[in-house]
């Protein structure tokens, strides 16, 4: 229903299912999947606060669950990270934690919330702290990309270029390599270095497994090549 943009039907289907999910470890993955789907449906219906509350309640209820990381990324995806009810939950979550495994995800959330609020100096500082401490964490690749994006948004092109290159060098998957190449293309476009931008758009188109993203990158690359002539 969501794929067909029938948000009302999606909410009608998922809300009662999500509310009746059983407790306990055996149903954990299904419970989180249902709640995150409910949050996405609410966000699609324009209910950003309600969507954020669904996710925050799950994080508070099961803060050590491995699904916390995708939950934070879901908050970013639905544009809810800048909401006060979300940003206030991360320090609270950190203050009450006794599980070291919980700290990197919360710190990632704090940095992402700063970026979502366009607090670029704070976002840069938090991403750097994250990478200094947890360079091998599963979220480190995303953090490298977010650091470069924060520099770009702040207009610090040299720093953005260096951060994006560092991410590109260690990208662990085709998707990540394509995203890094696309980001480098955006940075070179902002720097009016159109020949370099065209090269990176070309690489993104070759590497990405997403046909739509490949087509968009090819189109952007063609325009960059024209601009560079």
Short mmCIF file of C-alpha atoms in Angstrom, two decimals, residues 27-227:
data_model
loop_
_atom_site.label_atom_id
_atom_site.label_comp_id
_atom_site.label_asym_id
_atom_site.label_seq_id
_atom_site.Cartn_x
_atom_site.Cartn_y
_atom_site.Cartn_z
CA UNK A 27 9.23 -11.66 18.37
CA UNK A 28 11.78 -8.84 18.58
CA UNK A 29 12.62 -8.55 14.87
CA UNK A 30 8.97 -8.73 13.79
CA UNK A 31 7.99 -6.21 16.48
CA UNK A 32 10.62 -3.68 15.34
CA UNK A 33 9.79 -4.20 11.66
CA UNK A 34 6.10 -3.51 12.32
CA UNK A 35 6.79 -0.39 14.39
CA UNK A 36 9.26 1.05 11.86
CA UNK A 37 6.77 0.41 9.05
CA UNK A 38 4.11 2.18 11.11
CA UNK A 39 6.47 5.15 11.59
CA UNK A 40 7.14 5.36 7.84
CA UNK A 41 3.40 5.23 7.11
CA UNK A 42 2.72 8.03 9.61
CA UNK A 43 5.54 10.12 8.11
CA UNK A 44 4.09 9.59 4.63
CA UNK A 45 0.76 10.83 5.99
CA UNK A 46 2.44 14.03 7.19
CA UNK A 47 2.41 12.95 10.85
CA UNK A 48 6.12 13.56 11.53
CA UNK A 49 5.80 13.96 15.30
CA UNK A 50 3.67 10.84 15.66
CA UNK A 51 6.14 8.90 13.48
CA UNK A 52 9.07 10.09 15.58
CA UNK A 53 7.29 9.14 18.80
CA UNK A 54 6.75 5.58 17.54
CA UNK A 55 10.50 5.17 16.96
CA UNK A 56 11.62 6.95 20.15
CA UNK A 57 9.26 4.81 22.25
CA UNK A 58 10.80 1.67 20.75
CA UNK A 59 14.34 2.88 21.44
CA UNK A 60 13.42 3.71 25.04
CA UNK A 61 11.72 0.35 25.52
CA UNK A 62 14.51 -1.76 23.96
CA UNK A 63 17.67 0.39 23.94
CA UNK A 64 20.06 -2.54 23.51
CA UNK A 65 18.29 -4.10 20.52
CA UNK A 66 20.36 -4.31 17.32
CA UNK A 67 17.46 -2.64 15.52
CA UNK A 68 18.29 0.67 17.22
CA UNK A 69 20.74 1.58 14.44
CA UNK A 70 18.20 1.16 11.61
CA UNK A 71 15.71 3.00 13.84
CA UNK A 72 18.00 6.03 14.01
CA UNK A 73 18.47 5.88 10.23
CA UNK A 74 14.69 5.68 9.86
CA UNK A 75 14.35 8.88 11.92
CA UNK A 76 16.78 10.52 9.52
CA UNK A 77 14.92 9.15 6.48
CA UNK A 78 11.54 10.50 7.63
CA UNK A 79 13.03 13.90 8.46
CA UNK A 80 12.34 13.66 12.19
CA UNK A 81 15.84 14.01 13.64
CA UNK A 82 15.50 17.77 14.18
CA UNK A 83 12.32 17.42 16.24
CA UNK A 84 12.85 18.28 19.96
CA UNK A 85 11.27 15.02 21.11
CA UNK A 86 13.97 13.18 19.16
CA UNK A 87 17.03 15.34 19.86
CA UNK A 88 16.24 15.39 23.58
CA UNK A 89 16.00 11.61 23.72
CA UNK A 90 19.64 10.89 22.79
CA UNK A 91 21.36 12.58 25.77
CA UNK A 92 18.70 11.06 28.04
CA UNK A 93 19.38 7.65 26.52
CA UNK A 94 23.14 8.06 27.00
CA UNK A 95 22.79 9.23 30.60
CA UNK A 96 20.86 6.13 31.58
CA UNK A 97 22.92 3.55 29.75
CA UNK A 98 25.11 0.89 31.24
CA UNK A 99 25.69 -0.92 27.94
CA UNK A 100 28.77 0.27 26.00
CA UNK A 101 27.29 -1.09 22.77
CA UNK A 102 24.56 1.54 23.01
CA UNK A 103 26.89 4.54 23.06
CA UNK A 104 28.01 4.70 19.38
CA UNK A 105 24.44 4.60 18.06
CA UNK A 106 23.38 7.36 20.45
CA UNK A 107 26.40 9.48 19.52
CA UNK A 108 25.60 8.95 15.84
CA UNK A 109 22.08 10.14 16.57
CA UNK A 110 23.35 13.28 18.32
CA UNK A 111 25.55 14.15 15.32
CA UNK A 112 22.77 13.41 12.83
CA UNK A 113 20.33 15.54 14.83
CA UNK A 114 22.77 18.46 14.76
CA UNK A 115 23.06 18.12 10.98
CA UNK A 116 19.28 17.88 10.60
CA UNK A 117 19.02 21.20 12.49
CA UNK A 118 21.67 22.77 10.18
CA UNK A 119 24.07 23.20 13.11
CA UNK A 120 27.03 22.50 10.86
CA UNK A 121 29.96 23.29 13.22
CA UNK A 122 28.40 21.08 15.91
CA UNK A 123 27.65 18.33 13.37
CA UNK A 124 31.26 18.40 12.09
CA UNK A 125 32.62 18.20 15.64
CA UNK A 126 30.31 15.29 16.57
CA UNK A 127 31.05 13.31 13.37
CA UNK A 128 34.79 13.76 14.01
CA UNK A 129 34.44 12.56 17.60
CA UNK A 130 32.48 9.55 16.40
CA UNK A 131 35.12 8.58 13.83
CA UNK A 132 37.99 9.10 16.28
CA UNK A 133 36.41 6.62 18.70
CA UNK A 134 34.57 4.15 16.47
CA UNK A 135 36.28 4.09 13.08
CA UNK A 136 35.43 0.39 12.66
CA UNK A 137 31.77 0.63 13.72
CA UNK A 138 29.11 -0.39 11.15
CA UNK A 139 27.99 3.25 11.12
CA UNK A 140 31.49 4.61 10.41
CA UNK A 141 31.00 4.66 6.63
CA UNK A 142 27.84 6.70 6.96
CA UNK A 143 29.57 8.99 9.47
CA UNK A 144 32.39 9.66 6.98
CA UNK A 145 29.87 10.60 4.33
CA UNK A 146 27.85 12.75 6.73
CA UNK A 147 31.04 14.56 7.80
CA UNK A 148 31.81 15.44 4.18
CA UNK A 149 28.20 16.58 3.64
CA UNK A 150 28.36 18.80 6.74
CA UNK A 151 31.54 20.46 5.44
CA UNK A 152 29.88 20.95 2.05
CA UNK A 153 26.76 22.49 3.62
CA UNK A 154 28.98 24.84 5.63
CA UNK A 155 30.77 25.92 2.44
CA UNK A 156 34.11 24.40 3.49
CA UNK A 157 34.93 22.84 0.11
CA UNK A 158 38.54 21.83 0.83
CA UNK A 159 37.49 19.99 4.01
CA UNK A 160 34.50 18.44 2.22
CA UNK A 161 36.76 17.23 -0.60
CA UNK A 162 39.24 15.63 1.83
CA UNK A 163 36.50 13.97 3.91
CA UNK A 164 34.69 12.61 0.84
CA UNK A 165 37.95 11.23 -0.60
CA UNK A 166 38.70 9.50 2.71
CA UNK A 167 35.23 7.92 2.66
CA UNK A 168 35.58 6.90 -1.01
CA UNK A 169 38.90 5.19 -0.30
CA UNK A 170 37.42 2.83 2.33
CA UNK A 171 33.86 2.39 0.98
CA UNK A 172 32.97 -1.22 1.65
CA UNK A 173 30.11 -1.85 -0.80
CA UNK A 174 28.95 -0.89 -4.27
CA UNK A 175 26.19 1.26 -2.80
CA UNK A 176 28.62 3.08 -0.53
CA UNK A 177 31.18 3.58 -3.34
CA UNK A 178 28.45 5.00 -5.58
CA UNK A 179 27.25 7.36 -2.84
CA UNK A 180 30.82 8.51 -2.16
CA UNK A 181 31.45 9.13 -5.88
CA UNK A 182 28.17 11.04 -6.19
CA UNK A 183 29.06 13.18 -3.18
CA UNK A 184 32.49 13.93 -4.64
CA UNK A 185 30.75 14.96 -7.87
CA UNK A 186 28.52 17.36 -5.94
CA UNK A 187 31.54 18.85 -4.18
CA UNK A 188 33.41 19.37 -7.46
CA UNK A 189 30.27 20.90 -8.97
CA UNK A 190 30.10 23.37 -6.07
CA UNK A 191 33.79 24.15 -6.67
CA UNK A 192 33.01 24.67 -10.41
CA UNK A 193 35.46 21.91 -11.27
CA UNK A 194 33.13 20.45 -13.88
CA UNK A 195 35.58 18.00 -15.50
CA UNK A 196 36.24 16.29 -12.16
CA UNK A 197 32.52 16.34 -11.37
CA UNK A 198 31.75 14.59 -14.66
CA UNK A 199 34.32 11.88 -13.86
CA UNK A 200 32.75 11.18 -10.45
CA UNK A 201 29.19 11.23 -11.82
CA UNK A 202 30.37 8.70 -14.40
CA UNK A 203 31.83 6.46 -11.70
CA UNK A 204 28.64 6.68 -9.62
CA UNK A 205 26.60 5.61 -12.65
CA UNK A 206 28.88 2.61 -13.30
CA UNK A 207 29.03 1.40 -9.71
CA UNK A 208 25.51 1.89 -8.35
CA UNK A 209 23.19 -1.13 -8.43
CA UNK A 210 20.17 1.22 -8.66
CA UNK A 211 19.12 1.80 -12.32
CA UNK A 212 17.32 5.08 -11.49
CA UNK A 213 20.35 6.43 -9.61
CA UNK A 214 22.56 5.38 -12.53
CA UNK A 215 20.38 7.25 -15.02
CA UNK A 216 20.37 10.37 -12.83
CA UNK A 217 24.16 10.24 -12.42
CA UNK A 218 24.67 9.82 -16.18
CA UNK A 219 22.44 12.82 -16.85
CA UNK A 220 24.24 14.96 -14.26
CA UNK A 221 27.58 13.80 -15.64
CA UNK A 222 26.63 14.80 -19.16
CA UNK A 223 25.64 18.30 -18.04
CA UNK A 224 28.84 18.61 -16.00
CA UNK A 225 30.89 17.63 -19.07
CA UNK A 226 29.07 20.26 -21.15
CA UNK A 227 29.65 22.90 -18.45
#
